[in-house]
Short mmCIF file of C-alpha atoms and ligand atoms in Angstrom, two decimals:
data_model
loop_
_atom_site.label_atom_id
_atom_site.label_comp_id
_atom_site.label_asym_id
_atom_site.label_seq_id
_atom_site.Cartn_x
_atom_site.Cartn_y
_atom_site.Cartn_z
CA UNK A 6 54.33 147.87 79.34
CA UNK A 7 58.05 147.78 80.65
CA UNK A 8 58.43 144.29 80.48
CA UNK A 9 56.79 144.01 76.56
CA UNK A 10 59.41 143.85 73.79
CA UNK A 11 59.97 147.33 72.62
CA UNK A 12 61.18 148.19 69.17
CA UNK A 13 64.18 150.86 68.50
CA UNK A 14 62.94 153.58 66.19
CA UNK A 15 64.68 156.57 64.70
CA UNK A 16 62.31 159.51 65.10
CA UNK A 17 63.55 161.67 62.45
CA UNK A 18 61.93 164.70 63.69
CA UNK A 19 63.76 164.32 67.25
CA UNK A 20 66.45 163.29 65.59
CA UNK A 21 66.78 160.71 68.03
CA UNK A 22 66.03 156.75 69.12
CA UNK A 23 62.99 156.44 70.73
CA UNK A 24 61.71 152.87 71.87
CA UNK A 25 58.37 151.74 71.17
CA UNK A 26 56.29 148.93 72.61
CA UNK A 27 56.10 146.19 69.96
CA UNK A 28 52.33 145.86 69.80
CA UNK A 29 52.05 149.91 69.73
CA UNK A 30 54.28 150.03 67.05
CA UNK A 31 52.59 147.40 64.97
CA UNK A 32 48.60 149.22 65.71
CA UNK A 33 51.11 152.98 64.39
CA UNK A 34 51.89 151.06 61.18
CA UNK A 35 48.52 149.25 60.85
CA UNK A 36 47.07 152.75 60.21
CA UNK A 37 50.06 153.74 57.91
CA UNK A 38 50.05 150.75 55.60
CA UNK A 39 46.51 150.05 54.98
CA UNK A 40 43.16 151.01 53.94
CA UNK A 41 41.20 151.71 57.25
CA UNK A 42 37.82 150.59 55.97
CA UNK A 43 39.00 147.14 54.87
CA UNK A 44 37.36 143.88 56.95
CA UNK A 45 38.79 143.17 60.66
CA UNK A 46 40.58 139.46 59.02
CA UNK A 47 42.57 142.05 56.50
CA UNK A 48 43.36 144.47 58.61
CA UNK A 49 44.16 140.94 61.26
CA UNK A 50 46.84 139.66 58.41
CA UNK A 51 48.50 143.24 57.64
CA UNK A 52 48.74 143.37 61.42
CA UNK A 53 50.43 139.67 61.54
CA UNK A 54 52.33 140.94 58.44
CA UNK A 55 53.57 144.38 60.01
CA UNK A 56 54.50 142.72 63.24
CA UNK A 57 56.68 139.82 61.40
CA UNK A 58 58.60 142.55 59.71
CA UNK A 59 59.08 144.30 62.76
CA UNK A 60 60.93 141.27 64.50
CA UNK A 61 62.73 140.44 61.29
CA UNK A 62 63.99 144.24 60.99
CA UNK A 63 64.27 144.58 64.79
CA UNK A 64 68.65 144.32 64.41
CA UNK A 65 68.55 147.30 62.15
CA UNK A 66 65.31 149.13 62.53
CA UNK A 67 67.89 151.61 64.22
CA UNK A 68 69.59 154.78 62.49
CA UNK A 69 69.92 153.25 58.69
CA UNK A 70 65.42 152.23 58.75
CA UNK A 71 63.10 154.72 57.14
CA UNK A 72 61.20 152.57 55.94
CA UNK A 73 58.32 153.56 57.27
CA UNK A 74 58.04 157.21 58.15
CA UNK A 75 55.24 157.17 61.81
CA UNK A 76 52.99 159.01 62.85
CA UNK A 77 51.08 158.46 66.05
CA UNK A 78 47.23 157.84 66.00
CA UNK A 79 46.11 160.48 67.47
CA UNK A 80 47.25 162.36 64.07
CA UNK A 81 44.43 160.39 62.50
CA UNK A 82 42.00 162.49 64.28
CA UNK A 83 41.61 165.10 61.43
CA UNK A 84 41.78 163.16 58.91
CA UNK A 85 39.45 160.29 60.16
CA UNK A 86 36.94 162.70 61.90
CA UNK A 87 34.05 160.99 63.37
CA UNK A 88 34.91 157.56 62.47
CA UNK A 89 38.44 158.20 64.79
CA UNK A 90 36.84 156.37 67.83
CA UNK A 91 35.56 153.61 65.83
CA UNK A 92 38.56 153.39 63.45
CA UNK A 93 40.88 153.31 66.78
CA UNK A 94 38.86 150.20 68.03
CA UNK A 95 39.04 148.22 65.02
CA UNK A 96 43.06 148.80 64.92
CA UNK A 97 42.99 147.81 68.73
CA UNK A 98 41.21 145.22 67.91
CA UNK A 99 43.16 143.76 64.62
CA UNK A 100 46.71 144.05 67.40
CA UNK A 101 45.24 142.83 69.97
CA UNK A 102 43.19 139.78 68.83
CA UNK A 103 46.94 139.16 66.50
CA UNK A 104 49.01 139.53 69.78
CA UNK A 105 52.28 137.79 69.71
CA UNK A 106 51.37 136.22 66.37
CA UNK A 107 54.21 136.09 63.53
CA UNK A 108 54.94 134.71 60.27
CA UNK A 109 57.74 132.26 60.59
CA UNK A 110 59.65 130.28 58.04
CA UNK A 111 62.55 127.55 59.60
CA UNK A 112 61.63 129.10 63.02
CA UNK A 113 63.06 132.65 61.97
CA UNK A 114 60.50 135.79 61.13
CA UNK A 115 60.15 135.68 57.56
CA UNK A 116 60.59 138.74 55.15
CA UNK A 117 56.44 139.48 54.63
CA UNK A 118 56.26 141.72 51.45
CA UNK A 119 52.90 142.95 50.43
CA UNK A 120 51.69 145.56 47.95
CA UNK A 121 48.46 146.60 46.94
CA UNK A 122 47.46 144.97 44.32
CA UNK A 123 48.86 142.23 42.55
CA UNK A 124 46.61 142.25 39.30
CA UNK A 125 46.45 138.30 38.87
CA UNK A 126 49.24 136.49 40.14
CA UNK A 127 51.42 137.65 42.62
CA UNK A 128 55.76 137.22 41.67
CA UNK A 129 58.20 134.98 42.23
CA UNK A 130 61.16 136.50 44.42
CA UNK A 131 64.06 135.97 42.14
CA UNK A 132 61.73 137.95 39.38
CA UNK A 133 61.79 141.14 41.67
CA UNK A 134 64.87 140.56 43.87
CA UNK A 135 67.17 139.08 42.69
CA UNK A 136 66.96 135.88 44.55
CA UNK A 137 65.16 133.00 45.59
CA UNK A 138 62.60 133.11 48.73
CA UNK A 139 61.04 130.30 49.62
CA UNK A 140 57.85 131.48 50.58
CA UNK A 141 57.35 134.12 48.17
CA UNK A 142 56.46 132.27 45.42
CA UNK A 143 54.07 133.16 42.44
CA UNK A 144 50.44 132.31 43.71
CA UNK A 145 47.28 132.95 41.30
CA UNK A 146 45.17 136.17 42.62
CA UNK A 147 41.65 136.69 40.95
CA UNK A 148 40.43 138.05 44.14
CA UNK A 149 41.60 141.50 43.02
CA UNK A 150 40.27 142.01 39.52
CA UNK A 151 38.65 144.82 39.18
CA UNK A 152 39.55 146.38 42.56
CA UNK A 153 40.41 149.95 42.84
CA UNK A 154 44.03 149.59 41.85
CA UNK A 155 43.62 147.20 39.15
CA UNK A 156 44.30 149.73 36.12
CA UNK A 157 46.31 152.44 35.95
CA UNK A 158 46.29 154.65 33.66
CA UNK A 159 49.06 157.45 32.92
CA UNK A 160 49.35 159.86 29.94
CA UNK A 161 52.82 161.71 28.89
CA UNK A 162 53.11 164.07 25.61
CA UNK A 163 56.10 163.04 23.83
CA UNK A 164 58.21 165.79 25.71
CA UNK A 165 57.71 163.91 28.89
CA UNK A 166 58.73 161.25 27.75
CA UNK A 167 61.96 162.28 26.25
CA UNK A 168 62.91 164.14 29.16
CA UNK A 169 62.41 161.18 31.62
CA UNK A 170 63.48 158.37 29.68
CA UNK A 171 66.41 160.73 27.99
CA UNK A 172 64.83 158.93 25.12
CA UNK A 173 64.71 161.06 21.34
CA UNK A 174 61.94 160.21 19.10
CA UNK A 175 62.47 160.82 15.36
CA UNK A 176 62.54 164.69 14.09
CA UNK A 177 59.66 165.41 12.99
CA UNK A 178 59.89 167.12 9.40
CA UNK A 179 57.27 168.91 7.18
CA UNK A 180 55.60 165.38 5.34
CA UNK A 181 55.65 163.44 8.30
CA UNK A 182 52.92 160.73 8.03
CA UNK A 183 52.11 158.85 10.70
CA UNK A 184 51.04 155.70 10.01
CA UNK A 185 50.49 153.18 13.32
CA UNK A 186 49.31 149.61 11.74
CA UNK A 187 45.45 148.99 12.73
CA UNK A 188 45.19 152.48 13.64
CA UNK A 189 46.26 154.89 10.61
CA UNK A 190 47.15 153.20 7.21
CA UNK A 191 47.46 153.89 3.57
CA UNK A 192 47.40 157.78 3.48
CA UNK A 193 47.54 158.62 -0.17
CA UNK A 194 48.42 161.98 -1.01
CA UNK A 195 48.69 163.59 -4.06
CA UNK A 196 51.52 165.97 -5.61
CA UNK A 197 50.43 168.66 -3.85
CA UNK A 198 50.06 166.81 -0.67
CA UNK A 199 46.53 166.70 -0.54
CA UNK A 200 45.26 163.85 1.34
CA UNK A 201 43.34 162.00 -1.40
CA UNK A 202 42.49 158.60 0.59
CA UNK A 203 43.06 157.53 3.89
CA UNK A 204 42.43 154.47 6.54
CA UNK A 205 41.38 154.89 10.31
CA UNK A 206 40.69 152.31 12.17
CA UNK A 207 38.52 149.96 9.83
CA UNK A 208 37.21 152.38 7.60
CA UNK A 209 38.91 154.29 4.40
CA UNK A 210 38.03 158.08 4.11
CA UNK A 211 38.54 160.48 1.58
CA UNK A 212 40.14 163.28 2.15
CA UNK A 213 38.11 165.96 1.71
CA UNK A 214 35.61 163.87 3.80
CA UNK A 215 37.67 164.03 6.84
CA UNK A 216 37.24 168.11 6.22
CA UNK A 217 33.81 167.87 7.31
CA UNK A 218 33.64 165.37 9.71
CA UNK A 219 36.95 166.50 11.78
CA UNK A 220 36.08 170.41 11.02
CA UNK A 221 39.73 170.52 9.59
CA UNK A 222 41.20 173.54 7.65
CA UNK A 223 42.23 171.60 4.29
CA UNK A 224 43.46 168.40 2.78
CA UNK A 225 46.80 169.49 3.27
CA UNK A 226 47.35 167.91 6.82
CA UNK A 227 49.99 165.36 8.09
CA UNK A 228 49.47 163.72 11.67
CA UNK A 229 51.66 163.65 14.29
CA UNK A 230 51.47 161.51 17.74
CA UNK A 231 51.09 164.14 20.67
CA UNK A 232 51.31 161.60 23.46
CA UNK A 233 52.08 158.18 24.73
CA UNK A 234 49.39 156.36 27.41
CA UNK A 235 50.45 153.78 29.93
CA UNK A 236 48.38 151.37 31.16
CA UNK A 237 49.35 148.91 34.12
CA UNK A 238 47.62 146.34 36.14
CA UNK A 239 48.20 146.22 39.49
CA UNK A 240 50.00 148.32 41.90
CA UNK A 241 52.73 146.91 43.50
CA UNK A 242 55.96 144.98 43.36
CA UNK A 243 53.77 141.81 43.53
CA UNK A 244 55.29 140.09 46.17
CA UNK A 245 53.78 138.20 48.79
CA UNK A 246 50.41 140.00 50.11
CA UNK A 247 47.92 141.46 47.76
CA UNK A 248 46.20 143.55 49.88
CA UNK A 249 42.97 143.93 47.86
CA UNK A 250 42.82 140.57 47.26
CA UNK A 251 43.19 139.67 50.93
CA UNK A 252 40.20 141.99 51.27
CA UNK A 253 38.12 140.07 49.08
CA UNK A 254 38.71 137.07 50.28
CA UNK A 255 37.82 138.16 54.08
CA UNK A 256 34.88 139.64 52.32
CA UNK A 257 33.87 136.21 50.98
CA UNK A 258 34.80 134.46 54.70
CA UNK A 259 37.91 133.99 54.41
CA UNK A 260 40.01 134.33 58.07
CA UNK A 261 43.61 136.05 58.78
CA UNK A 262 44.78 131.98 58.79
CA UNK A 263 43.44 131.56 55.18
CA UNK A 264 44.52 134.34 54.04
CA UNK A 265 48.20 134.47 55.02
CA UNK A 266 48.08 130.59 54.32
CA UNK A 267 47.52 131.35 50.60
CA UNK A 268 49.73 134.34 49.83
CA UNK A 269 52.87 132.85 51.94
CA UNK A 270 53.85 129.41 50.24
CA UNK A 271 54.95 127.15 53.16
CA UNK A 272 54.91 129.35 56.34
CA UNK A 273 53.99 128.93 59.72
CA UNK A 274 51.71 131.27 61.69
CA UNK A 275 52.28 131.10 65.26
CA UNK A 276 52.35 133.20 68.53
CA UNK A 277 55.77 133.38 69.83
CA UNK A 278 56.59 133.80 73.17
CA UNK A 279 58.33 136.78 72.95
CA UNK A 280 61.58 138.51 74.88
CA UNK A 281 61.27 141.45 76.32
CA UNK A 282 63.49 144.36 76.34
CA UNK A 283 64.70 143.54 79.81
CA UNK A 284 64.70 139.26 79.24
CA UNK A 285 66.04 139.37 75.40
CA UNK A 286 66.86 136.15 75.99
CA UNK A 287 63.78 134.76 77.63
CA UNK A 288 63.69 130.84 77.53
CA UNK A 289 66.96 129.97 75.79
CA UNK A 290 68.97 127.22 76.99
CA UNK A 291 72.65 127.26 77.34
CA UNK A 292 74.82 124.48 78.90
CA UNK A 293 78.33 126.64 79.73
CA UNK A 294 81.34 123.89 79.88
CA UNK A 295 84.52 125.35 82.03
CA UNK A 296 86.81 122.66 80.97
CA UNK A 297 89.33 120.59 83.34
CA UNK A 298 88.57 120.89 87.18
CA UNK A 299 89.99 118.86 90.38
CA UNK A 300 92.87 116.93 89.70
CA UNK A 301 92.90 117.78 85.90
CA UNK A 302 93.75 121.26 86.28
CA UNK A 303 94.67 121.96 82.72
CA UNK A 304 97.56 124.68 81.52
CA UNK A 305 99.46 126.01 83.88
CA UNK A 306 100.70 130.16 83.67
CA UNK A 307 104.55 130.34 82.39
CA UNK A 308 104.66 133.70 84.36
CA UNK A 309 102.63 133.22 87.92
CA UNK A 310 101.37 129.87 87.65
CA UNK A 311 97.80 130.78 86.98
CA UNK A 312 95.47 127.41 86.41
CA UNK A 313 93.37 127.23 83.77
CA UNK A 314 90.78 125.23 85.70
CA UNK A 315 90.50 128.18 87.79
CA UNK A 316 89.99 131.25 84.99
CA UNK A 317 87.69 129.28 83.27
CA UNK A 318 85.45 128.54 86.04
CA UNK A 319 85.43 132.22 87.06
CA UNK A 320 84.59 133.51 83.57
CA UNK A 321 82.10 130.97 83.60
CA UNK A 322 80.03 131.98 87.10
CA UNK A 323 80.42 135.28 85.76
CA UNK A 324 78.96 134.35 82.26
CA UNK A 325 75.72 132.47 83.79
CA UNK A 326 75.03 134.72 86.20
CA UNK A 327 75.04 137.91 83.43
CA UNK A 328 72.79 135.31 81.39
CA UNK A 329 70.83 134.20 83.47
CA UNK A 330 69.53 138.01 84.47
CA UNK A 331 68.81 138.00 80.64
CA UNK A 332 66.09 135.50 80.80
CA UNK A 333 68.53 132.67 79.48
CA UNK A 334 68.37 129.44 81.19
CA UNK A 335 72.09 128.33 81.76
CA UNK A 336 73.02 125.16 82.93
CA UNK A 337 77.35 124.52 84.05
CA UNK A 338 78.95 120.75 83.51
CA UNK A 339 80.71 122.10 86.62
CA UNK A 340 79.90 124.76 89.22
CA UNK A 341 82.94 124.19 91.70
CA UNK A 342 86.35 122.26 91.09
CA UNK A 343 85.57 119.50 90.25
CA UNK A 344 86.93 116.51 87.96
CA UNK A 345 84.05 115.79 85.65
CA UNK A 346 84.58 113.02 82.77
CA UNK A 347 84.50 114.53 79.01
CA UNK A 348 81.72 111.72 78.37
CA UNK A 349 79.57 113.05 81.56
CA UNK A 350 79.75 116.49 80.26
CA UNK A 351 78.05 114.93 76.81
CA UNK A 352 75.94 113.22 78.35
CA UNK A 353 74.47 116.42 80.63
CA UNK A 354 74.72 118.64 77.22
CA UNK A 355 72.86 115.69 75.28
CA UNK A 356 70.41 115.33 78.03
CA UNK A 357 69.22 118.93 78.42
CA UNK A 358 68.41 119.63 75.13
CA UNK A 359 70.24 123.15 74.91
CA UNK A 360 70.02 125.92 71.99
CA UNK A 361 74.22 126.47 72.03
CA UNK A 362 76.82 124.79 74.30
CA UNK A 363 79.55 126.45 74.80
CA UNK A 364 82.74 124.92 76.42
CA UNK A 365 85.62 127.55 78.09
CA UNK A 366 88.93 126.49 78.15
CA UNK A 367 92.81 128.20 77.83
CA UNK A 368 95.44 128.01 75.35
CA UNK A 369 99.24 126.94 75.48
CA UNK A 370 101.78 126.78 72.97
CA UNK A 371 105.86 126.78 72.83
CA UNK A 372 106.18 129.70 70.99
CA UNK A 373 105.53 132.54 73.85
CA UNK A 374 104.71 135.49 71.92
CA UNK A 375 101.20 133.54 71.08
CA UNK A 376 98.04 135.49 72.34
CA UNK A 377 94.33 135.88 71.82
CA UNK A 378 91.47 134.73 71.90
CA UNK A 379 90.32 132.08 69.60
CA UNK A 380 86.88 129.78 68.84
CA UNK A 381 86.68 126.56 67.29
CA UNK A 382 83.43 124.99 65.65
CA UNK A 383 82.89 121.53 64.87
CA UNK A 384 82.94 120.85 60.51
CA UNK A 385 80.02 122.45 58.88
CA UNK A 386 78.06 123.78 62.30
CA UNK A 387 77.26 127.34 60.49
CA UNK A 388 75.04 127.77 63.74
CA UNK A 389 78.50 127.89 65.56
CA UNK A 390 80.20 129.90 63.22
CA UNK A 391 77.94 132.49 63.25
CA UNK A 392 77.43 133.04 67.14
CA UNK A 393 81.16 132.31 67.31
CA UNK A 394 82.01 135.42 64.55
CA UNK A 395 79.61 137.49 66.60
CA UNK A 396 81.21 137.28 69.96
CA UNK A 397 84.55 138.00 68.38
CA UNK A 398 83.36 140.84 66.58
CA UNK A 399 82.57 142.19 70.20
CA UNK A 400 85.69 141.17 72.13
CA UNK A 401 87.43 143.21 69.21
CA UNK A 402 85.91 146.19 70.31
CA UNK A 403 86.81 145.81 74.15
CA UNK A 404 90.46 145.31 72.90
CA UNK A 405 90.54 141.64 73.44
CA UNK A 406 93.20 140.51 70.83
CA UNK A 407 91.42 138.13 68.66
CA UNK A 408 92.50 135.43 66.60
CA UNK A 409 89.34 134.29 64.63
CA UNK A 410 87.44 131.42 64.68
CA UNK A 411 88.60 127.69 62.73
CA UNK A 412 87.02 124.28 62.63
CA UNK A 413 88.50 122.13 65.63
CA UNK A 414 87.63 118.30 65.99
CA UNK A 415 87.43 118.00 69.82
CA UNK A 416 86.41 114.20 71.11
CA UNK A 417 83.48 116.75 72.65
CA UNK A 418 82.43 118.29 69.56
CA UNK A 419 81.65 115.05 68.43
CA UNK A 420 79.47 113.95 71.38
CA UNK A 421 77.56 117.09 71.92
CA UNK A 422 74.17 116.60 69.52
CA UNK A 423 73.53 120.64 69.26
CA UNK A 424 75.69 123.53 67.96
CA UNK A 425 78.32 123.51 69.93
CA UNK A 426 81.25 126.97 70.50
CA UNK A 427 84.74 126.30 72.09
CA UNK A 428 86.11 129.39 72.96
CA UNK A 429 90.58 129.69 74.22
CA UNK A 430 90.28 132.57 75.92
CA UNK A 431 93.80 133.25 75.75
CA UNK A 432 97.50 131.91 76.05
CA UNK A 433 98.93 130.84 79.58
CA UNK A 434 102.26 130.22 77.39
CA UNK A 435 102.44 134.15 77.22
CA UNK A 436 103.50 135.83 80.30
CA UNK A 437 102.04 139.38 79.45
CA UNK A 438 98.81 137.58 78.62
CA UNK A 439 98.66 135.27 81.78
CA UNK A 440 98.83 138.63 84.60
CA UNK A 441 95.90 140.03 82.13
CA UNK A 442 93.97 137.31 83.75
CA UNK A 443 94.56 138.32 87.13
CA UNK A 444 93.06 141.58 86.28
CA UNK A 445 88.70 141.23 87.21
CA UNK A 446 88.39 144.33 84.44
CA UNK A 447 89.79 141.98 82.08
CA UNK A 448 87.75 139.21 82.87
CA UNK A 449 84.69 140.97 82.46
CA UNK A 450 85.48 142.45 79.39
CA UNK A 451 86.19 138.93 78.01
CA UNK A 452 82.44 138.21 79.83
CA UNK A 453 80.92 141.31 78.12
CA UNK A 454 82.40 140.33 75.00
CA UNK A 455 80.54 137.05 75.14
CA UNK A 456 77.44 137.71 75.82
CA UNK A 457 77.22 140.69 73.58
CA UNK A 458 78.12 138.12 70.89
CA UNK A 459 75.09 135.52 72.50
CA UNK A 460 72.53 138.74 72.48
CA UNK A 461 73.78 139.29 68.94
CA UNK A 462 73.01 135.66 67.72
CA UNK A 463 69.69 135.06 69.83
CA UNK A 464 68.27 138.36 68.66
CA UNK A 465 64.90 138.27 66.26
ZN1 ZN B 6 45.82 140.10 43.79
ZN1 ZN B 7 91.72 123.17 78.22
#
């Protein structure tokens, strides 16, 4: 269980973060979010559902998520009785034969809505929020007509309604007829305000016939509406999921594949191989570049003569090594000092395949009151932006001075096939700057920084 990916919770009760393993948390919610007696392929897609959410929401399921408000299962006990054993092996089994499986969309967890019931067709995104999602689009639902949910009624006297829609219906005076077309028409009264004739519904009455058959007092009488009835299909934003019609479709053979298949347009269902709390980084591939080496020895300090072939190298070790104990596979385009070509370092990046390359080098310019740190990405590479925004977000807070990030056009930029991050970690041109990187603290703040930015970007 240590090693499993554990989700960060805010346990409102203890008031504080608790971690849960993943597959616990998604059997906790399983129970929370739907009905218990549905088939094992429903309660299979919420499951698929509830664990894609989890992944996608994993950055801020934190302090600011009460979204879903937990209880554990053993809570269930009173309120499921004697069915508790069997209900608890039908969750079990929904997680466990759904282990590791999740909704993806371009690789990334998608957003998996799902209500209740969608009465007919489920919605199109932009319809409910505002914006376009490409795999919550509107999909025809006649597999939940007529379930449970599918019409719901709710009655409100015309108080009500006032009050909650701080809405004013006309004043109501003394000769007030209603008349509501199809329903009440053509009362005819005469000068004394005796109903003489009168339509309901299809039929005309007179007056003093209505005496009899409604048991009223006299033909004096005026009607009034008392109340206002609202009846909706469905139950439900509509969006993605319809629960009850997932049930009815495992109920006419449908499996967990089918059914996500037809409510998410376009998706992909797959088992990941997921990080764990201690490997969040399990699997990805990084090719570190410390630039110069050997005779090419880059900037030299103005102050103490530092080489930037050196610092970068060090930072670098220091980088892989921290990586690497996060379940990242790093590969260096130099482990020693060493000359190495720029072509030979594109040629290992190109070669390996990697999911960021990141090349290390120092900055230099005449004017000596230049510092910082700054990151370059090559024209459009929003990949690099990102991940390059994110690690200077972090050095910020471990008082690195930062100068942002800006599109560079390096000669290696253009040979390196994936997203590739050029990070200056600072000016050799500034003497106060230059002794910082004698200092080891400093160095590993500058490594913290980086891979806090890395975790940031590589996180679900
Ligand atoms: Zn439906
Ligand atoms: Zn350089």
């Amino acid at each position: 269980m240590k090693n499993s990916f554990h989700i960060k919770y805010f346990d409102k009760e203890k008031n504080k973060e608790i971690y849960l393993p993943l597959e616990k948390m998604v059997g906790i919610l399983l129970a929370l979010e739907i009905d218990i007696n549905f088939q094992i392929e429903t309660l299979k897609a919420q499951a698929i559902v509830l664990r894609t959410n989890l992944l996608k929401d994993s950055r801020s399921l934190g302090k600011d998520n009460r979204r879903y408000k937990i209880k554990p299962l053993e809570a269930y006990k009173e309120i499921w009785r004697n069915k508790y054993d069997e209900n608890i092996e039908k969750i079990n089994r929904a997680v466990k034969e759904t282990e590791g499986i999740i909704i993806t969309f371009n690789d990334k967890p998608i957003d998996a809505k799902y209500h209740l019931v969608c009465g007919g067709s489920t919605e199109n995104a932009e319809n409910v929020i505002d914006n376009q999602v490409d795999y919550l689009r509107r999909v025809l639902c006649n597999h939940c007509i007529g379930s449970p949910y599918w019409n719901n009624e709710k009655a409100f006297n015309i108080e009500e309604v006032e009050a909650l829609l701080k809405a004013r219906f006309p004043d109501i005076g003394e000769n007030y007829n209603c008349e509501i077309s199809g329903f009440i028409e053509n009362v005819e009264k005469d000068e004394h305000g005796r109903v003489k004739f009168i339509k309901i519904g299809n039929k005309t009455f007179l007056g003093k016939e209505l005496i009899e058959l409604l048991d009223l007092d006299s033909t004096r009488f005026n009607i009034y509406p008392t109340g206002v009835k609202f009846v909706s299909i469905g139950k439900g934003h509509g969006l993605g999921l319809c629960q009850w019609g997932a049930e009815k479709m495992a109920q006419e053979g449908s499996n967990f594949m089918d059914i996500l298949n037809y409510y998410y347009t376009g998706v992909h269902i797959r088992k990941v191989n997921l990080p764990c709390i201690k490997k969040p980084l399990l699997d990805k591939i990084i090719v570190i570049d410390p630039g110069h080496g050997g005779e090419d020895f880059g900037y030299r300090g103005v102050n103490i003569g530092l080489l930037e072939k050196d610092i970068v190298l060090e930072l670098s070790l220091k980088l892989k090594k921290r990586l690497e104990e996060l379940g990242a596979i790093i590969y260096l385009t130099r482990d020693r000092d060493q000359k190495i070509l720029s072509d030979e370092r594109i040629d290992k990046a190109n070669q390996i395949r990697p999911d960021f390359f990141i090349s290390i080098h120092m900055d230099y310019y005449p004017n000596s009151d230049m510092k910082g740190c700054e990151m370059f990405h090559f024209r459009e590479d929003v990949e690099s932006k990102k991940l390059g925004s994110y690690i200077l977000e972090n050095l910020k807070n471990k008082q690195v001075p930062v100068r942002g990030i800006k599109e560079g056009n390096f000669y290696i930029f253009r040979g390196v096939n994936v997203s590739s991050l050029l990070i200056e970690l600072g000016y050799l041109s500034n003497s106060e700057e230059e002794i910082k990187f004698k200092d080891e603290k400093y160095i590993n703040n500058l490594v913290n920084g980086i891979e806090e930015g890395i975790l940031k970007y590589f996180r679900y």
